[in-house]
Coordinates of C-alpha atoms in Angstrom, one line a residue:
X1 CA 0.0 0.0 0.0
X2 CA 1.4 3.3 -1.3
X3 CA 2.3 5.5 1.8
X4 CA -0.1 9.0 2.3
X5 CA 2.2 12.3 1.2
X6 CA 3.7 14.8 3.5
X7 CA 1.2 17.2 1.6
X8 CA -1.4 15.6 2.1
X9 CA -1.4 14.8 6.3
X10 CA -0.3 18.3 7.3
X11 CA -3.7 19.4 5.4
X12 CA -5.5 16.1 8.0
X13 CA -4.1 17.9 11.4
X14 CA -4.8 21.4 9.5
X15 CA -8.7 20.9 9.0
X16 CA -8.8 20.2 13.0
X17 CA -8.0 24.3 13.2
X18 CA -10.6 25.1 11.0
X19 CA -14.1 26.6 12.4
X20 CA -15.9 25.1 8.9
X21 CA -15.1 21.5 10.3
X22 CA -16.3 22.0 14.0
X23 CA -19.2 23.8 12.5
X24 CA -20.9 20.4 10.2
X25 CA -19.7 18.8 13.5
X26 CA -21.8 19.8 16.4
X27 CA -21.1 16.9 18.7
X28 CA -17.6 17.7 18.1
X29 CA -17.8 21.5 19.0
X30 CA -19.6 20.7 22.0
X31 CA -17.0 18.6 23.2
X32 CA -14.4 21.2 22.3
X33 CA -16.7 23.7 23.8
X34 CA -16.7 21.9 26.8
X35 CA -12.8 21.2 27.2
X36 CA -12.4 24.6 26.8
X37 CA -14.7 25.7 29.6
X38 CA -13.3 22.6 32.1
X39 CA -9.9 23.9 32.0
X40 CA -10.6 27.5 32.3
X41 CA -12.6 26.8 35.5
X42 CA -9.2 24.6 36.7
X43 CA -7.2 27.4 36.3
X44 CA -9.1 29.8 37.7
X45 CA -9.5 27.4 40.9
X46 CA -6.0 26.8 41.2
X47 CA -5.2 30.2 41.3
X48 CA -8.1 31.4 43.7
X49 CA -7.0 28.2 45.8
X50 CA -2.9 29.9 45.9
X51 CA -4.3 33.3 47.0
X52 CA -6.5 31.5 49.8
X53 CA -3.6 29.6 50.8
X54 CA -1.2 32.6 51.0
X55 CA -4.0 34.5 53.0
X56 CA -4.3 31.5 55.4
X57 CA 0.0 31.4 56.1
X58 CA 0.0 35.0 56.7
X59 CA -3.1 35.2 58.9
X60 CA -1.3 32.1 60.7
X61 CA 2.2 33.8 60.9
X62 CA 0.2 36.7 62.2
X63 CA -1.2 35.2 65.1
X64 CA 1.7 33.2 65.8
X65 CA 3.6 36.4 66.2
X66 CA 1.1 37.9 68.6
X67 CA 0.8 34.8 70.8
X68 CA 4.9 34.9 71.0
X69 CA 4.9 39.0 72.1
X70 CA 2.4 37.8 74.8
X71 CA 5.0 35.5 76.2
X72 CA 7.6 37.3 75.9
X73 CA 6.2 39.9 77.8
X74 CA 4.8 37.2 80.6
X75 CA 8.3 36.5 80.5
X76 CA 8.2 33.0 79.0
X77 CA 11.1 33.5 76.1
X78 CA 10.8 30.8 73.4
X79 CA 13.7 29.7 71.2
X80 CA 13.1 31.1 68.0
X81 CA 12.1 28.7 65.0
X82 CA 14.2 30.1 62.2
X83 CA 12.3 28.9 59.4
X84 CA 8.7 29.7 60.4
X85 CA 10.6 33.8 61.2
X86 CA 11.9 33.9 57.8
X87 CA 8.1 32.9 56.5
X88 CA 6.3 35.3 58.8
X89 CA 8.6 38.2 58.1
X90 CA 10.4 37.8 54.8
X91 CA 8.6 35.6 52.3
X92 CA 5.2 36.5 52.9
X93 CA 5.7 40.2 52.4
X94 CA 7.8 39.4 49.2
X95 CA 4.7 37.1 48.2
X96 CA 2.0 39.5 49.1
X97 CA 0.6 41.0 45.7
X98 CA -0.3 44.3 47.8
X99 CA 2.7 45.2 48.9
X100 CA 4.2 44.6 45.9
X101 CA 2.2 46.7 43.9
X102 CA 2.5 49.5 46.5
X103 CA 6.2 49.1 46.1
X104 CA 5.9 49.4 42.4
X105 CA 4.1 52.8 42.9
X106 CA 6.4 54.1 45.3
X107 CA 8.9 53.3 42.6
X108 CA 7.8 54.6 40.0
X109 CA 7.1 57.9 41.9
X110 CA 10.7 57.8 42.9
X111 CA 11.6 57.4 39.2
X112 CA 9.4 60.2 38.4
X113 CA 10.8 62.4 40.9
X114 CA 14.2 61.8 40.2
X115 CA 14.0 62.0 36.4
X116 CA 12.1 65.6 36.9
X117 CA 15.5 66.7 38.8
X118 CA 17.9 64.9 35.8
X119 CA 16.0 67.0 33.1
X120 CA 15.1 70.5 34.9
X121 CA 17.9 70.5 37.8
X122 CA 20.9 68.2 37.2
X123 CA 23.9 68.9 39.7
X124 CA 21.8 71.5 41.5
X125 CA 20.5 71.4 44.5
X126 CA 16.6 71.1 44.6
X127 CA 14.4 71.0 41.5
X128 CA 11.4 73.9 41.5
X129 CA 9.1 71.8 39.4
X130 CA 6.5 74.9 38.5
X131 CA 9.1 76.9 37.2
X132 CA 11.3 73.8 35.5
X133 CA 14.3 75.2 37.0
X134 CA 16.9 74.4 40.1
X135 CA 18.3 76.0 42.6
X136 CA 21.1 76.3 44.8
X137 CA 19.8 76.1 48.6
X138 CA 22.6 74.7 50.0
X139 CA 25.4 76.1 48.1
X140 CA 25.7 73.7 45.0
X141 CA 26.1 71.0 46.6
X142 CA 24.6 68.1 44.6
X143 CA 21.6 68.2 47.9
X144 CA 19.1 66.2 45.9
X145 CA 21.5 63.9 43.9
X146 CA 23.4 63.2 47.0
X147 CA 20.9 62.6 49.2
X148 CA 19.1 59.9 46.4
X149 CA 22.1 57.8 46.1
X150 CA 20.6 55.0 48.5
X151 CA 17.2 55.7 47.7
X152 CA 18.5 54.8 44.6
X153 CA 20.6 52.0 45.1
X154 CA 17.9 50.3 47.2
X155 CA 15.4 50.8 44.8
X156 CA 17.9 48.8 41.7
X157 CA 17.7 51.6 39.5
X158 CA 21.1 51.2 38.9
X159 CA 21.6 53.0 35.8
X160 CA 20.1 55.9 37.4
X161 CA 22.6 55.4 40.6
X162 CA 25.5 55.2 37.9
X163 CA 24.9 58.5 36.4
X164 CA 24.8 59.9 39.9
X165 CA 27.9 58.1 41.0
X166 CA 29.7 59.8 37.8
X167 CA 28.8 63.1 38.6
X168 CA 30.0 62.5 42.2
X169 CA 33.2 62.0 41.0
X170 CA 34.2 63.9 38.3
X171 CA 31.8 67.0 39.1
X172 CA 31.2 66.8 42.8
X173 CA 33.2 70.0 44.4
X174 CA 32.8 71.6 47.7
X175 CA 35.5 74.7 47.6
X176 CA 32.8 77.2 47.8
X177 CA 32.9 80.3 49.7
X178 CA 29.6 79.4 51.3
X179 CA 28.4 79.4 54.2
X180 CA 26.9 76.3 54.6
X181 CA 24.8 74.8 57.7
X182 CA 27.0 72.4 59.6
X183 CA 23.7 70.1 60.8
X184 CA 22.2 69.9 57.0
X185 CA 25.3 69.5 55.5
X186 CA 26.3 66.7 57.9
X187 CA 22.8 65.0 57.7
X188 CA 22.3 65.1 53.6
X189 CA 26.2 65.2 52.0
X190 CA 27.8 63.2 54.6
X191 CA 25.4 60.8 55.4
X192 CA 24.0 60.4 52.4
X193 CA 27.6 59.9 50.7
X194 CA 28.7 57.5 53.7
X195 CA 25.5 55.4 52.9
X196 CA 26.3 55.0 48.9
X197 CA 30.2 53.8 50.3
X198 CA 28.5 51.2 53.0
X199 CA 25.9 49.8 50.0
X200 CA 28.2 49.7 47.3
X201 CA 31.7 49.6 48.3
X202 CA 33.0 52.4 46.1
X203 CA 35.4 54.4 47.7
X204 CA 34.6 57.6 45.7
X205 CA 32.0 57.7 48.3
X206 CA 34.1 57.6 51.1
X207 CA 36.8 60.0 50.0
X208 CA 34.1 63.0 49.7
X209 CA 32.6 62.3 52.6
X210 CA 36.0 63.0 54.0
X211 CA 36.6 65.9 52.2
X212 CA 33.6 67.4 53.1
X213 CA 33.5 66.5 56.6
X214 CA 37.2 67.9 56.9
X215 CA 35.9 71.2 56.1
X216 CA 33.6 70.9 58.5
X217 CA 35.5 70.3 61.6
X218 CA 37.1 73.7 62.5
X219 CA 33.0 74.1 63.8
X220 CA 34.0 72.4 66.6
X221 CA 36.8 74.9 67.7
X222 CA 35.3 76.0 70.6
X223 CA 36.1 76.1 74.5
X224 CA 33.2 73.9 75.4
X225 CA 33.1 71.6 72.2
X226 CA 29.8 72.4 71.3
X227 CA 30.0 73.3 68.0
X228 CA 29.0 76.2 65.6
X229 CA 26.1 76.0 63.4
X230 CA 27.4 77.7 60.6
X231 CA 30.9 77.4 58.7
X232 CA 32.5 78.9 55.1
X233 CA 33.3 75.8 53.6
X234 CA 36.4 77.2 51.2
X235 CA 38.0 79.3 54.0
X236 CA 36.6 77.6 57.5
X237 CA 35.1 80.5 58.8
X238 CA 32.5 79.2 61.5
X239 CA 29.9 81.3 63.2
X240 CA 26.3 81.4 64.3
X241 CA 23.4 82.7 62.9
X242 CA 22.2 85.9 64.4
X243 CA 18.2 85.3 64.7
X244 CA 20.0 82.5 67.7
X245 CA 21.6 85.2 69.3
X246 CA 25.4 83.8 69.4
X247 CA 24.1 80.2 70.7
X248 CA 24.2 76.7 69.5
X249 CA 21.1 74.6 68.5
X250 CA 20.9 71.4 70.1
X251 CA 20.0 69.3 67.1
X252 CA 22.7 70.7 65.6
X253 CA 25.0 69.7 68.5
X254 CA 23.4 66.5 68.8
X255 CA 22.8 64.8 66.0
X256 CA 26.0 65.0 63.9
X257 CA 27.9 62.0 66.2
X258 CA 26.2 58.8 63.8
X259 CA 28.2 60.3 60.9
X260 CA 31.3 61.1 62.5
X261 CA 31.8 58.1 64.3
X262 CA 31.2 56.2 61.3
X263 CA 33.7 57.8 59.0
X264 CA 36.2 57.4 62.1
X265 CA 35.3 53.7 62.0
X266 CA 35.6 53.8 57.6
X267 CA 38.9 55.8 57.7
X268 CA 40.5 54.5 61.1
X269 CA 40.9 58.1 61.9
X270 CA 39.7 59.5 65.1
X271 CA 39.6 62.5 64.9
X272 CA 36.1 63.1 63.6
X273 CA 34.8 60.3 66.7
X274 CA 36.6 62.7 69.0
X275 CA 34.8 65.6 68.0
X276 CA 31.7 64.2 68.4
X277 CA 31.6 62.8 71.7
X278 CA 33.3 66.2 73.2
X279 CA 29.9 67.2 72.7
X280 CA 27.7 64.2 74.1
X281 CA 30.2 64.7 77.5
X282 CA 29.8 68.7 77.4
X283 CA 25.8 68.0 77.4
X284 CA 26.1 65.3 80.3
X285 CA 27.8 67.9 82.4
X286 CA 24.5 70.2 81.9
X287 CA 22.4 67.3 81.9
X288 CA 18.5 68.1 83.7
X289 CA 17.5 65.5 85.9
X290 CA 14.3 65.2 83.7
X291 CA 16.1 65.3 80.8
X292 CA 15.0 67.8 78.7
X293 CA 17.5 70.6 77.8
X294 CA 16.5 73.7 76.0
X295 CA 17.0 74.3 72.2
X296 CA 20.3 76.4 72.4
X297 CA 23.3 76.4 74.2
X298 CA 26.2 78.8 74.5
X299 CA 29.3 77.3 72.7
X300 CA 31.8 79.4 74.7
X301 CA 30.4 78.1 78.1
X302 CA 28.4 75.0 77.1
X303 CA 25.7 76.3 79.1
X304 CA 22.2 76.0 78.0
X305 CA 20.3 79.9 77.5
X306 CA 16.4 80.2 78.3
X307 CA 14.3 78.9 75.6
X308 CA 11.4 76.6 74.2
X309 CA 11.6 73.2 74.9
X310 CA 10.4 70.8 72.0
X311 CA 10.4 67.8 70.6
X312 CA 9.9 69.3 67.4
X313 CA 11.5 71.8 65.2
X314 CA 15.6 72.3 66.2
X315 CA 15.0 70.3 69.7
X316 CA 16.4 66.6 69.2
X317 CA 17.2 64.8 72.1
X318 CA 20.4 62.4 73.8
X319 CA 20.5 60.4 76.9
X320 CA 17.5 58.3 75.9
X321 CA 15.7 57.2 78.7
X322 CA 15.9 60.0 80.9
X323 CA 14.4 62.4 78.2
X324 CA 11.2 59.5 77.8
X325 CA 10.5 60.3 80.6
X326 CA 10.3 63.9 80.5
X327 CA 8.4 63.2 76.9
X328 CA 5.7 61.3 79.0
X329 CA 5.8 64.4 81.4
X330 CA 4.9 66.7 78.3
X331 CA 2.0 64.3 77.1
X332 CA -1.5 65.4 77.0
X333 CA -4.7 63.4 75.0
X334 CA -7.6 65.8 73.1
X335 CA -11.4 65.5 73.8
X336 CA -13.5 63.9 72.2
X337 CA -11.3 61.4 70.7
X338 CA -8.4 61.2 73.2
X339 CA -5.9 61.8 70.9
X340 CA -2.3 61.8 72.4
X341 CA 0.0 64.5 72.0
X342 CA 3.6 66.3 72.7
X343 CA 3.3 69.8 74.2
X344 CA 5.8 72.1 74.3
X345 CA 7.4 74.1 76.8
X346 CA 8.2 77.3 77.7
X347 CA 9.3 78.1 81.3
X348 CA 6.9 76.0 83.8
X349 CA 4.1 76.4 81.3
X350 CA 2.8 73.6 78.7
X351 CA 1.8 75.2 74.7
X352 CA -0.6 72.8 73.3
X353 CA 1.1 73.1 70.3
X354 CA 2.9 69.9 68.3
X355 CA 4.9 70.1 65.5
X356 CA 4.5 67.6 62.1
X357 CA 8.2 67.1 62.9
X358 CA 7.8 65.4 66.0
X359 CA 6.1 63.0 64.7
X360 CA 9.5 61.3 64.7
X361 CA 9.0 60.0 68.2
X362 CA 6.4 57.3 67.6
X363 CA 8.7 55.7 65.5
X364 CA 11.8 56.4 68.2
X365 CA 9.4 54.6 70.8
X366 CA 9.0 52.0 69.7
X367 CA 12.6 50.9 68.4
X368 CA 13.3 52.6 72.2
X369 CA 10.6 50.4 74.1
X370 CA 12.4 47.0 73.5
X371 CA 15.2 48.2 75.4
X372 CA 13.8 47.9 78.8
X373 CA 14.0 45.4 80.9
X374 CA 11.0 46.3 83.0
X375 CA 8.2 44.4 80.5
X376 CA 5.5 46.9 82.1
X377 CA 7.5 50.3 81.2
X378 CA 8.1 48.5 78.0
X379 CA 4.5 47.9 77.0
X380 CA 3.8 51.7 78.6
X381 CA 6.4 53.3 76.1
X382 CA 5.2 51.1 73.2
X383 CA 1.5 51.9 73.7
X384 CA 2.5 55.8 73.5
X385 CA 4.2 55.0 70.9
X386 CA 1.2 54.0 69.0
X387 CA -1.3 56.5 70.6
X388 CA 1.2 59.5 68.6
X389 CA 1.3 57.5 65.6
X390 CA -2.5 57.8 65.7
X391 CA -2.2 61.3 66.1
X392 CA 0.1 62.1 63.7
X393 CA -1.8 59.8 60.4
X394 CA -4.8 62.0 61.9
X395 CA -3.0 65.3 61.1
X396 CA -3.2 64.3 57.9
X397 CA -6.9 62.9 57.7
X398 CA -8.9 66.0 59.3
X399 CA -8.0 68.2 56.5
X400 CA -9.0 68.5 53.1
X401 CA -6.3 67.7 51.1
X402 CA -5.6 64.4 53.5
X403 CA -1.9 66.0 53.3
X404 CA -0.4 67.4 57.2
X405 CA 0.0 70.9 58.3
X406 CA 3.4 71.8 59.6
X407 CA 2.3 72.0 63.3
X408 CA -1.5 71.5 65.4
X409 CA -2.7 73.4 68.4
X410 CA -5.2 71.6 70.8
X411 CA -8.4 73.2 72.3
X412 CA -10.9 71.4 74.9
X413 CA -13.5 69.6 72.8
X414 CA -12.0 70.6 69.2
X415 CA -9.3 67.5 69.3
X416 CA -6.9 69.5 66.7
X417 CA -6.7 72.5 64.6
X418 CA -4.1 73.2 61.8
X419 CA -1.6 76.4 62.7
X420 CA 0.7 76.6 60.1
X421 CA -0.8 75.1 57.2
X422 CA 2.0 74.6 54.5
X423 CA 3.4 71.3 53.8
X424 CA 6.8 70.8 52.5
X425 CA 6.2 67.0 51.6
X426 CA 8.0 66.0 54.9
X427 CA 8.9 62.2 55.9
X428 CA 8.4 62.5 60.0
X429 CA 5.2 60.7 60.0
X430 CA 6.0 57.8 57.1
X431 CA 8.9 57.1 59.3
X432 CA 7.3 56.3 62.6
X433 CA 4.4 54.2 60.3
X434 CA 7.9 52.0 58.9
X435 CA 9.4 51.1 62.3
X436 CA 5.7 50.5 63.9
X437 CA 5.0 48.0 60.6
X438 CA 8.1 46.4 61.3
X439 CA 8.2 46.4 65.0
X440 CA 4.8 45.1 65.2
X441 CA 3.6 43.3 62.4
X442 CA 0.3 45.1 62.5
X443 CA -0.8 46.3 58.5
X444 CA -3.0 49.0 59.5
X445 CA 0.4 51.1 59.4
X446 CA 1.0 50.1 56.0
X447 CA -2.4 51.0 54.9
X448 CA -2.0 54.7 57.1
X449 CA 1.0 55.1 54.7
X450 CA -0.6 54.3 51.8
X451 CA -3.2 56.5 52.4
X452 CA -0.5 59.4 53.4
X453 CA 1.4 58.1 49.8
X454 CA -1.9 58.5 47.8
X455 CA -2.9 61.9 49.2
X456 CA 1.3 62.7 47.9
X457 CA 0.2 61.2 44.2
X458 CA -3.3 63.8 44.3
X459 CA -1.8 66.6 45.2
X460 CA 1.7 67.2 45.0
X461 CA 2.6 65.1 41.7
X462 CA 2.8 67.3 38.3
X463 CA 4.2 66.9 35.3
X464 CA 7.5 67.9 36.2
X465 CA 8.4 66.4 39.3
X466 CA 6.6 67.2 43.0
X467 CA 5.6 70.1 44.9
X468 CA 4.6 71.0 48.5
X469 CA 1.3 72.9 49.4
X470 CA 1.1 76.3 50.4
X471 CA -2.2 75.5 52.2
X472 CA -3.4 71.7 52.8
X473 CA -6.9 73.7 53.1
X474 CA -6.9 75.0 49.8
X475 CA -4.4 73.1 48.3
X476 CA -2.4 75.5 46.5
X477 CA 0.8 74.7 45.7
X478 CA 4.2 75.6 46.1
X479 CA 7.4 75.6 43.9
X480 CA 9.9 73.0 45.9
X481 CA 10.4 69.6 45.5
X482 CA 12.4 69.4 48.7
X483 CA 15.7 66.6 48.5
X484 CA 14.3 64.9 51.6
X485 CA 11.4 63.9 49.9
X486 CA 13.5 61.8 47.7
X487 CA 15.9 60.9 50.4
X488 CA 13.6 60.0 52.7
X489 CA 9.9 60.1 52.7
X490 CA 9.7 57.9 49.3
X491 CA 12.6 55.7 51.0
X492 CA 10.4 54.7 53.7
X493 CA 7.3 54.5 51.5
X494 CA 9.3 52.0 49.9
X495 CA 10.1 49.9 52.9
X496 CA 7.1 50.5 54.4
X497 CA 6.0 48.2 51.8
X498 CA 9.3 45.8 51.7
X499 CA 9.9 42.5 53.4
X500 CA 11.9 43.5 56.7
X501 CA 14.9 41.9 55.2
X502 CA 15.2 44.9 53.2
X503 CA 17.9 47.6 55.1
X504 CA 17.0 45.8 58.1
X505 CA 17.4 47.0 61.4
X506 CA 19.8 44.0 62.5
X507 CA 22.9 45.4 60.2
X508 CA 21.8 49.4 59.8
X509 CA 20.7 52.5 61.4
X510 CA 19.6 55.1 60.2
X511 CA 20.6 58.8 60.4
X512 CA 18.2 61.7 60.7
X513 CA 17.9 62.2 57.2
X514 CA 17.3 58.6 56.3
X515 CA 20.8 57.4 55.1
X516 CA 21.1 53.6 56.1
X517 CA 24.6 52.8 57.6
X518 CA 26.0 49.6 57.8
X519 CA 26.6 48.7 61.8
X520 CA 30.4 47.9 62.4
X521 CA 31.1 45.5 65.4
X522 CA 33.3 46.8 67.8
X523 CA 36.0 44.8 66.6
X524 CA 35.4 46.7 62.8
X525 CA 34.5 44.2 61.2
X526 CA 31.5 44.5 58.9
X527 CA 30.1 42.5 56.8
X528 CA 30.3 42.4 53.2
X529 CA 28.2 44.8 51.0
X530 CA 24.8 43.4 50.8
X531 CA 20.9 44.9 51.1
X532 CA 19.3 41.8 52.2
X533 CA 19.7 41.1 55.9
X534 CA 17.0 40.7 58.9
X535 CA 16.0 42.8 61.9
X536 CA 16.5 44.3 65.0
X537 CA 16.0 47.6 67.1
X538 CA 17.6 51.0 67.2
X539 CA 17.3 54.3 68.5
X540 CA 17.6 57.9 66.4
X541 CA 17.0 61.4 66.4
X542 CA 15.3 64.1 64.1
X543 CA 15.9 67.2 62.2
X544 CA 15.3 71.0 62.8
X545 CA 12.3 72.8 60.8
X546 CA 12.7 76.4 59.3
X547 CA 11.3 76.2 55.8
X548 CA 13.8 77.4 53.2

């Protein structure tokens, strides 16, 4: 029997892919019909049947969590299973198809941001996205490129963090006759250059920081230590500015020692540790016994001079525990809703008054709260902690915008009322909503932040980059898109919405404006570059608030 042509059996399986033969076939299209709708309805199951399953593990991990914080604080301590902590903590959240998404947004806002700034405001300091041009607010430094680096790198947008990199070295000058602030300067160039050296090795990084940090020093040539606020970084002029009257502000004198120390630990030259901690012994000497020291101090006598105590703008605080508990002494809650809040203080009288800036301390509560070995004052600090977080997410809900003023006032019966009503797109709150996620577990502060995050997109997003508001009533906006909204406030988005692996808190801390640095045993040995680690607890401080 003669064999059947190639021809003529690729037509055979052909007619099987043509409608005319299902079509004088009924029974046959029924059956195909049929297939058809069998395995759509498997696949559909199987994949409602993985997001079940995923919801199940993470409700499970949840409760397994809570049921392990009771008995640690009953005082039953369990060995940790290793396996079921990297599912509750790390896999789940990288598995969770909401977190991921809001990730994604935050991203892409980042990318946004930061490609608004490459087209309108390259090498400058701060994009004005209205006007499509930058501007120099802190002397041509790079403030907004060098404060993105790790935003940046943590993100992966490497060829974005290459092009910065570049521009840090071969463009990247600071022999200016300026007269630059010692505290910004320290917070954004040299922390945000010592965090690009800790996550990527490159010791371009680490030389500028040097550089710049060496400029900075002669501050800190005074007969108490304390330093000045203000320094010409081409001829090392340093002075204070007049509206303090010749003094010091504390944040300033207070906050630069995480940077110092680490480029001390990265250079294996002291000098810069030195410097630092001359200041933490000068304020031990003046130390209150309920821990709260006024905003400025003399630098000639390291004395503190009359004035506002706050845990807001210019007020940061050192000697931890003493100062919580002159916090709780400042604490008051509203009526009707009871919510909690930080007074200030002027004298022996209490100003209901509480800055968006301090809304910092939830988030230093909490890391702050698992240091104690009383369980009780533990849970005590950790409840505040939570009680101000509610506060501050509500700063931004009462108004109409859903963005935060810059400070509330609190009346008897009126819970809150916005005072100054711009907003400068600032991070405070995001950060405290990051730590509380993480230290926790609980996803309501993940869903605060994306609310805060989605009130950003409505309001402050244009064409050309973002921009504060004027009036969070009104919603009139401003011309800034501030560097700390790259550096920070869309860094914690980001890992507000990150498995805790992610910069965790076991190997980095955090400096006040957000720059992660790698934790260096005493011994100096760190460990090798990496993003991925898992967490722990740690304690920080916050910035000063003048708008520019």
């Amino acid at each position: 029997m003669a064999r059947r042509s190639s021809s003529s059996s690729s037509s055979g399986v052909w007619r099987y892919l043509n409608p005319a033969y299902y079509l004088k076939r009924p029974k046959r299209l029924a059956l195909l019909f049929f297939v058809f709708v069998a395995a759509t309805f498997a696949f559909w199951d199987r994949q409602s049947l993985v997001r079940e399953h995923e919801s199940e593990i993470s409700r499970l991990a949840d409760e397994i969590n809570r049921l392990h914080d009771q008995l640690r604080k009953a005082g039953v301590h369990l060995d940790e299973n290793p396996i079921s902590d990297k599912i509750s903590r790390e896999k789940l959240v990288e598995i969770d198809p909401i977190n991921n998404q809001r990730r994604e947004k935050v991203k892409e806002a980042m990318v946004h941001a930061w490609n608004s700034y490459v087209k309108y405001a390259w090498g400058m300091d701060e994009l004005q996205p209205q006007s499509k041009n930058g501007i120099n607010s802190f002397g041509g430094l790079g403030a907004t490129l060098v404060d993105s680096l790790d935003t940046l790198y943590i993100m992966g947008l490497k060829d974005e963090f290459q092009r910065a990199r570049d521009w840090v070295a071969e463009s990247l000058s600071f022999d200016k006759d300026y007269d630059a602030s010692v505290f910004e300067t320290t917070i954004r160039v040299v922390g945000g250059l010592l965090s690009a050296y800790d996550l990527s090795g490159d010791k371009i990084f680490l030389d500028k920081a040097k550089d710049i940090t060496d400029r900075l020093l002669p501050a800190w040539d005074t007969t108490s230590g304390i330093p000045y606020n203000r320094i010409n970084l081409a001829h090392g002029r340093a002075h204070n500015p007049g509206w303090t009257n010749g003094d010091s502000i504390l944040a300033d004198s207070g906050t630069e020692q995480l940077e110092f120390i680490a480029l001390s630990q990265r250079t294996g030259d002291p000098k810069y540790q030195q410097k630092a901690e001359n200041v933490i012994r000068q304020l031990q000497k003046i130390y209150p016994t309920d821990g709260l020291l006024p905003i400025y101090i003399n630098p000639h006598s390291g004395t503190t001079s009359y004035s506002t105590i706050t845990f807001g703008a210019m007020g940061d605080r050192q000697m931890w525990e003493t100062s919580m508990e002159g916090l709780v002494s400042l604490t008051k809650k509203t009526t009707p809703s009871n919510y909690y809040y930080i007074c200030e203080k002027n004298g022996g009288s209490l100003s209901d008054k509480m800055d968006e800036l301090a809304c910092f301390a939830p988030g230093m509560l909490a890391l702050g709260a698992s240091g104690y070995e009383d369980t009780q004052k533990a849970e005590e600090i950790m409840n505040l902690a939570k009680e101000l977080a509610r506060t501050c997410y509500n700063f931004y809900q009462t108004t109409p915008t859903k963005l935060a003023g810059e400070n509330y006032f609190f009346h008897t019966g009126q819970d809150m009322n916005v005072g100054t009503s711009w907003n400068i797109l600032r991070p405070e709150t995001v950060e405290s909503l990051m730590y509380l996620w993480r230290l926790t577990g609980n996803k309501t502060y993940q869903d605060w932040g994306w609310d805060i995050f989605q009130a950003f997109e409505k309001n402050s997003r244009i064409e050309s980059g973002y921009v504060g508001l004027r009036d969070v009533n009104t919603g009139e906006k401003d011309n800034m898109m501030q560097s700390f909204f790259l550096a920070e406030t869309l860094k914690y988005l980001y890992l507000l919405f990150s498995p805790p692996s992610v910069i965790s808190f076991d190997e980095w801390v955090f400096n006040t404006e957000a720059h992660p640095l790698r934790i260096v045993p005493l011994n100096g040995n760190s460990k090798a570059h990496s993003v991925e680690t898992s967490p722990k607890v740690r304690p920080f401080g916050r910035k000063q608030g003048k708008q520019e």
